[in-house]
Amino acid sequence: MTLKERYKRFKAWQLEPFDWSYDENERHHCVNCGNDFAGKFCPHCAQKAGLKKVSWKSVFQSTAEVWGMGNRSLLYSLWQLIWRPGYFISDYINGKRQVSFPPVKMLVLMGVVSVLMDHLFGIKEFKAVPGDTSLVDQFFTWFWSSPGWGLLIMAGFFLIPTWCLFRYAPCNTRHTLPQGFFITVFMAIQTLIVECLADFFGYYTYILIPLCYFYTYRQLFGYGFWGNFWRVAVTLVSGFWSVIMAMTIVDVLMASSTKYGVSDFVFLTLHTVVLILAGMFISKKTYELRVKKNQSVSQYYRMKFQALKLRINKSKKTNQS
């Protein structure tokens, strides 16, 4: 098999990794409820078809399910999130819940794994900056000592920019904020995966995080290279500024420092809002042009089809006469 054929096979797997087909003529008898059915699961009690007697394999599977390694395996979901992240997230937010381990539970488990790895491999701990420093300074000091967790916190601030800038995308158009919440959760899991890799390969590994956003969002929303590139860049920058805005608000309310004040908050707010609104305006205009173009193309082929139909009817009448 050539490299090109392998790539085509990989792309086909990314789009359709699951085989839901079954033989309708193959009948099963459910041991649990006594129902006769076709398929892989009983429609009455949902027990799996073809279950055999209890064996050591059953013991292993039951034990593995406690750690999220049974049906909808944690490891398999992480594998999907690495190799087809955008398609995987799109499947989940569009109703294919059975393809994924529960995402919030996955985030918690990955957080526990990341904490254990940080402890075992001696990642630096946060040390407060002495003196009268602002919360922003404290955050950045902590951020540089543990960038993975800092980026994980920042992931939550990407929810609104993602919703604004990508709601007119070719794929998952007008996605909702609840869907955006799960997108954020999956992206946070990717951040924790990079955090675990950084324990082995060093801080340069964190460059993978913007690349993860670019690759995932391109699959998830369907924009081209440059269209996806500038939207991801605006999302990350505006999310970063939003974090500083939140810290500045807390600083002003607590009056803990005079270094950052109301003027800094106004400056960041204006820049963030202008960036997001400008990106949203451009996205909406390109969406309207795309819809108009698709309508004109479909109208053109509709007219061609009607003309062909009239020509066929005319030739039939001529042959009959």
Short mmCIF file of C-alpha atoms in Angstrom, two decimals:
data_model
loop_
_atom_site.label_atom_id
_atom_site.label_comp_id
_atom_site.label_asym_id
_atom_site.label_seq_id
_atom_site.Cartn_x
_atom_site.Cartn_y
_atom_site.Cartn_z
CA MET A 1 0.00 0.00 0.00
CA THR A 2 1.43 3.36 -1.06
CA LEU A 3 1.72 6.39 1.23
CA LYS A 4 -1.05 8.17 -0.69
CA GLU A 5 -3.38 5.20 -0.26
CA ARG A 6 -2.58 5.06 3.46
CA TYR A 7 -3.41 8.76 3.78
CA LYS A 8 -6.74 8.30 1.96
CA ARG A 9 -7.55 5.39 4.24
CA PHE A 10 -6.67 7.50 7.28
CA LYS A 11 -8.90 10.39 6.07
CA ALA A 12 -11.77 7.95 5.50
CA TRP A 13 -11.30 6.64 9.05
CA GLN A 14 -11.32 10.19 10.42
CA LEU A 15 -14.69 10.87 8.79
CA GLU A 16 -16.29 7.49 9.58
CA PRO A 17 -14.41 5.58 12.30
CA PHE A 18 -17.36 3.51 13.52
CA ASP A 19 -19.08 0.62 11.79
CA TRP A 20 -22.75 0.47 12.81
CA SER A 21 -23.77 -2.12 10.22
CA TYR A 22 -25.17 -5.52 11.20
CA ASP A 23 -26.79 -8.51 9.54
CA GLU A 24 -30.58 -8.17 9.81
CA ASN A 25 -31.03 -11.88 9.11
CA GLU A 26 -28.89 -12.89 12.08
CA ARG A 27 -31.24 -13.42 15.05
CA HIS A 28 -30.35 -13.46 18.74
CA HIS A 29 -32.12 -14.62 21.87
CA CYS A 30 -31.71 -12.33 24.87
CA VAL A 31 -30.79 -14.34 27.96
CA ASN A 32 -31.83 -11.43 30.20
CA CYS A 33 -35.42 -10.78 29.07
CA GLY A 34 -36.09 -13.61 26.58
CA ASN A 35 -36.67 -11.34 23.60
CA ASP A 36 -35.72 -12.46 20.07
CA PHE A 37 -34.10 -9.66 18.07
CA ALA A 38 -31.73 -8.70 15.27
CA GLY A 39 -28.78 -6.39 15.89
CA LYS A 40 -26.05 -5.99 18.46
CA PHE A 41 -28.23 -5.03 21.46
CA CYS A 42 -31.62 -6.11 22.74
CA PRO A 43 -34.20 -3.33 22.09
CA HIS A 44 -36.08 -4.18 25.32
CA CYS A 45 -33.38 -4.36 27.98
CA ALA A 46 -30.28 -3.14 26.04
CA GLN A 47 -28.20 -6.22 26.88
CA LYS A 48 -25.46 -6.97 24.37
CA ALA A 49 -26.00 -9.82 21.94
CA GLY A 50 -23.83 -12.91 22.05
CA LEU A 51 -22.84 -12.75 25.72
CA LYS A 52 -21.12 -15.90 26.84
CA LYS A 53 -20.55 -17.49 30.24
CA VAL A 54 -18.58 -15.64 32.87
CA SER A 55 -14.85 -16.05 32.25
CA TRP A 56 -11.58 -14.39 33.22
CA LYS A 57 -12.16 -12.03 30.32
CA SER A 58 -15.43 -10.94 31.97
CA VAL A 59 -13.55 -10.32 35.23
CA PHE A 60 -11.00 -8.15 33.42
CA GLN A 61 -13.69 -6.17 31.57
CA SER A 62 -15.70 -5.54 34.76
CA THR A 63 -12.58 -4.34 36.58
CA ALA A 64 -11.54 -2.14 33.65
CA GLU A 65 -14.96 -0.44 33.56
CA VAL A 66 -14.32 0.97 37.04
CA TRP A 67 -11.37 2.93 35.58
CA GLY A 68 -13.20 4.04 32.46
CA MET A 69 -11.71 1.40 30.18
CA GLY A 70 -14.84 -0.55 29.26
CA ASN A 71 -17.60 0.59 26.90
CA ARG A 72 -16.79 4.07 25.52
CA SER A 73 -13.28 3.62 26.83
CA LEU A 74 -11.38 6.59 28.25
CA LEU A 75 -8.23 5.58 26.39
CA TYR A 76 -10.13 5.09 23.14
CA SER A 77 -11.80 8.51 23.52
CA LEU A 78 -8.39 10.11 24.11
CA TRP A 79 -7.10 8.30 21.01
CA GLN A 80 -9.98 9.76 19.00
CA LEU A 81 -9.33 13.22 20.48
CA ILE A 82 -5.71 13.08 19.32
CA TRP A 83 -6.15 11.77 15.77
CA ARG A 84 -9.55 13.17 14.74
CA PRO A 85 -10.30 15.85 17.36
CA GLY A 86 -12.61 18.13 15.36
CA TYR A 87 -14.67 15.29 13.89
CA PHE A 88 -14.83 13.60 17.30
CA ILE A 89 -16.11 16.76 19.02
CA SER A 90 -18.55 17.38 16.16
CA ASP A 91 -19.95 13.86 16.58
CA TYR A 92 -20.51 14.45 20.29
CA ILE A 93 -22.17 17.89 20.14
CA ASN A 94 -24.44 16.71 17.31
CA GLY A 95 -25.91 13.86 19.32
CA LYS A 96 -23.55 10.89 18.94
CA ARG A 97 -23.04 10.47 22.69
CA GLN A 98 -22.09 6.78 22.51
CA VAL A 99 -18.84 7.55 20.67
CA SER A 100 -17.26 9.25 23.69
CA PHE A 101 -16.40 8.71 27.31
CA PRO A 102 -18.33 11.37 29.34
CA PRO A 103 -16.27 14.54 28.64
CA VAL A 104 -16.53 16.26 32.04
CA LYS A 105 -15.60 12.99 33.77
CA MET A 106 -12.73 12.63 31.31
CA LEU A 107 -11.52 16.14 32.19
CA VAL A 108 -11.53 15.36 35.92
CA LEU A 109 -9.65 12.06 35.44
CA MET A 110 -7.09 13.71 33.18
CA GLY A 111 -6.65 16.45 35.79
CA VAL A 112 -5.89 13.81 38.43
CA VAL A 113 -3.39 12.10 36.10
CA SER A 114 -1.74 15.45 35.33
CA VAL A 115 -1.40 16.33 39.04
CA LEU A 116 0.20 12.94 39.75
CA MET A 117 2.65 13.37 36.89
CA ASP A 118 3.53 16.89 38.05
CA HIS A 119 4.21 15.53 41.52
CA LEU A 120 6.26 12.57 40.31
CA PHE A 121 8.36 14.49 37.82
CA GLY A 122 9.01 17.54 39.99
CA ILE A 123 7.21 20.36 38.16
CA LYS A 124 7.78 23.70 39.86
CA GLU A 125 5.16 24.82 42.33
CA PHE A 126 3.68 28.27 42.54
CA LYS A 127 5.44 30.71 44.84
CA ALA A 128 3.80 34.00 45.69
CA VAL A 129 5.66 37.16 44.71
CA PRO A 130 6.70 39.10 47.82
CA GLY A 131 5.62 42.70 48.27
CA ASP A 132 2.66 44.70 46.99
CA THR A 133 2.07 43.11 43.61
CA SER A 134 -1.07 42.93 41.53
CA LEU A 135 -3.09 39.80 40.91
CA VAL A 136 -2.00 39.98 37.26
CA ASP A 137 1.66 39.78 38.32
CA GLN A 138 0.86 36.93 40.69
CA PHE A 139 -0.95 35.08 37.90
CA PHE A 140 1.92 35.40 35.43
CA THR A 141 4.45 34.30 38.05
CA TRP A 142 2.35 31.21 38.67
CA PHE A 143 1.73 30.80 34.92
CA TRP A 144 5.45 30.58 34.09
CA SER A 145 6.01 28.09 36.91
CA SER A 146 3.11 25.89 35.72
CA PRO A 147 2.08 26.94 32.17
CA GLY A 148 -0.10 23.88 31.56
CA TRP A 149 -2.50 24.72 34.36
CA GLY A 150 -2.43 28.39 33.41
CA LEU A 151 -3.46 27.49 29.87
CA LEU A 152 -6.14 25.19 31.27
CA ILE A 153 -7.67 28.13 33.17
CA MET A 154 -7.44 30.29 30.06
CA ALA A 155 -9.32 27.64 28.04
CA GLY A 156 -12.53 28.66 29.81
CA PHE A 157 -12.12 32.22 28.52
CA PHE A 158 -12.10 30.99 24.90
CA LEU A 159 -15.78 30.00 25.08
CA ILE A 160 -17.30 33.37 24.11
CA PRO A 161 -14.74 34.25 21.37
CA THR A 162 -15.21 30.79 19.82
CA TRP A 163 -18.98 31.18 19.87
CA CYS A 164 -18.80 34.65 18.26
CA LEU A 165 -16.14 33.99 15.63
CA PHE A 166 -17.17 30.49 14.52
CA ARG A 167 -20.97 30.59 14.65
CA TYR A 168 -21.16 31.31 10.89
CA ALA A 169 -18.71 28.55 9.96
CA PRO A 170 -19.36 26.12 7.08
CA CYS A 171 -19.70 23.24 9.59
CA ASN A 172 -21.61 23.33 12.89
CA THR A 173 -23.15 26.65 11.87
CA ARG A 174 -24.77 28.61 14.72
CA HIS A 175 -23.54 26.24 17.39
CA THR A 176 -25.00 27.07 20.80
CA LEU A 177 -23.26 28.07 24.03
CA PRO A 178 -24.03 24.68 25.67
CA GLN A 179 -22.36 23.03 22.68
CA GLY A 180 -19.54 25.54 23.10
CA PHE A 181 -19.19 24.42 26.72
CA PHE A 182 -18.43 20.85 25.62
CA ILE A 183 -16.07 22.16 22.92
CA THR A 184 -14.22 24.01 25.69
CA VAL A 185 -14.14 20.88 27.86
CA PHE A 186 -12.62 18.80 25.06
CA MET A 187 -10.05 21.51 24.32
CA ALA A 188 -9.18 21.62 28.03
CA ILE A 189 -8.57 17.85 27.89
CA GLN A 190 -6.20 18.40 24.97
CA THR A 191 -4.40 21.01 27.08
CA LEU A 192 -3.96 18.46 29.86
CA ILE A 193 -2.59 15.92 27.36
CA VAL A 194 0.02 18.49 26.30
CA GLU A 195 0.70 19.19 29.99
CA CYS A 196 1.49 15.50 30.51
CA LEU A 197 3.77 15.46 27.46
CA ALA A 198 5.59 18.54 28.78
CA ASP A 199 6.58 16.57 31.88
CA PHE A 200 8.67 14.32 29.62
CA PHE A 201 9.75 16.61 26.78
CA GLY A 202 10.03 20.03 28.43
CA TYR A 203 8.31 23.40 28.14
CA TYR A 204 8.76 23.62 24.37
CA THR A 205 5.92 21.10 24.11
CA TYR A 206 3.43 23.87 24.97
CA ILE A 207 3.74 25.15 21.40
CA LEU A 208 1.43 22.23 20.57
CA ILE A 209 -1.53 23.97 22.25
CA PRO A 210 -2.16 26.66 19.58
CA LEU A 211 -1.52 23.97 16.96
CA CYS A 212 -4.17 21.80 18.64
CA TYR A 213 -6.67 24.67 18.46
CA PHE A 214 -5.86 25.26 14.80
CA TYR A 215 -6.10 21.58 13.80
CA THR A 216 -9.22 20.87 15.88
CA TYR A 217 -11.14 23.98 14.84
CA ARG A 218 -10.37 23.37 11.18
CA GLN A 219 -11.95 19.91 11.37
CA LEU A 220 -14.77 21.09 13.62
CA PHE A 221 -15.86 24.23 11.75
CA GLY A 222 -14.65 23.59 8.19
CA TYR A 223 -12.89 26.87 7.37
CA GLY A 224 -9.92 26.94 5.00
CA PHE A 225 -6.33 27.44 6.16
CA TRP A 226 -6.21 31.23 6.39
CA GLY A 227 -9.83 31.67 7.43
CA ASN A 228 -9.26 29.26 10.30
CA PHE A 229 -5.82 30.73 11.12
CA TRP A 230 -6.91 34.31 11.79
CA ARG A 231 -10.05 33.26 13.68
CA VAL A 232 -8.05 30.97 15.97
CA ALA A 233 -5.47 33.75 16.49
CA VAL A 234 -8.20 36.26 17.44
CA THR A 235 -9.84 33.67 19.74
CA LEU A 236 -6.59 33.01 21.61
CA VAL A 237 -5.60 36.68 21.87
CA SER A 238 -9.04 37.87 23.02
CA GLY A 239 -9.25 34.99 25.50
CA PHE A 240 -5.83 35.93 26.88
CA TRP A 241 -6.88 39.56 27.24
CA SER A 242 -10.11 38.44 28.94
CA VAL A 243 -8.04 36.71 31.62
CA ILE A 244 -6.11 39.92 32.27
CA MET A 245 -9.41 41.86 32.33
CA ALA A 246 -10.81 39.50 34.97
CA MET A 247 -7.66 39.86 37.08
CA THR A 248 -7.79 43.65 36.73
CA ILE A 249 -11.41 43.75 37.91
CA VAL A 250 -10.51 41.72 40.99
CA ASP A 251 -7.51 44.00 41.62
CA VAL A 252 -9.67 47.12 41.42
CA LEU A 253 -12.37 45.66 43.69
CA MET A 254 -9.85 44.46 46.25
CA ALA A 255 -7.69 47.59 45.91
CA SER A 256 -4.69 45.28 46.22
CA SER A 257 -2.47 47.24 43.83
CA THR A 258 -2.36 50.56 42.01
CA LYS A 259 -0.30 49.21 39.12
CA TYR A 260 -3.36 48.21 37.09
CA GLY A 261 -6.47 50.33 37.29
CA VAL A 262 -9.66 51.34 35.51
CA SER A 263 -7.81 52.77 32.50
CA ASP A 264 -6.10 49.41 31.88
CA PHE A 265 -9.45 47.63 32.16
CA VAL A 266 -11.10 50.03 29.67
CA PHE A 267 -8.16 49.69 27.28
CA LEU A 268 -8.29 45.88 27.29
CA THR A 269 -12.09 45.80 27.11
CA LEU A 270 -12.21 48.04 24.04
CA HIS A 271 -9.52 46.06 22.24
CA THR A 272 -11.15 42.72 23.07
CA VAL A 273 -14.66 43.81 22.07
CA VAL A 274 -13.44 45.45 18.85
CA LEU A 275 -11.45 42.33 17.89
CA ILE A 276 -14.38 39.97 18.51
CA LEU A 277 -17.00 42.21 16.84
CA ALA A 278 -14.79 42.80 13.79
CA GLY A 279 -14.16 39.07 13.44
CA MET A 280 -17.85 38.31 13.91
CA PHE A 281 -18.82 40.93 11.28
CA ILE A 282 -16.38 39.47 8.72
CA SER A 283 -17.56 35.93 9.50
CA LYS A 284 -21.20 36.90 9.03
CA LYS A 285 -20.52 38.65 5.71
CA THR A 286 -18.54 35.68 4.34
CA TYR A 287 -21.36 33.40 5.51
CA GLU A 288 -23.95 35.47 3.63
CA LEU A 289 -21.79 35.43 0.49
CA ARG A 290 -21.35 31.67 0.83
CA VAL A 291 -25.10 31.11 1.19
CA LYS A 292 -25.83 33.38 -1.78
CA LYS A 293 -23.23 31.55 -3.89
CA ASN A 294 -24.65 28.15 -2.95
CA GLN A 295 -28.15 29.35 -3.78
CA SER A 296 -27.03 30.68 -7.15
CA VAL A 297 -25.21 27.42 -7.94
CA SER A 298 -28.21 25.31 -6.93
CA GLN A 299 -30.51 27.61 -8.91
CA TYR A 300 -28.23 27.26 -11.96
CA TYR A 301 -28.34 23.45 -11.82
CA ARG A 302 -32.08 23.53 -11.17
CA MET A 303 -32.57 25.57 -14.37
CA LYS A 304 -30.28 23.19 -16.28
CA PHE A 305 -32.30 20.24 -15.02
CA GLN A 306 -35.59 21.88 -16.00
CA ALA A 307 -34.23 22.69 -19.47
CA LEU A 308 -33.09 19.07 -19.88
CA LYS A 309 -36.47 17.83 -18.72
CA LEU A 310 -38.27 20.06 -21.26
CA ARG A 311 -35.95 18.84 -24.01
CA ILE A 312 -36.69 15.21 -23.15
CA ASN A 313 -40.46 15.83 -23.06
CA LYS A 314 -40.22 17.65 -26.40
CA SER A 315 -38.30 14.78 -28.00
CA LYS A 316 -40.88 12.28 -26.66
CA LYS A 317 -43.73 14.28 -28.22
CA THR A 318 -41.83 14.45 -31.52
CA ASN A 319 -41.29 10.68 -31.51
CA GLN A 320 -44.96 10.04 -30.72
CA SER A 321 -46.11 12.28 -33.57
#
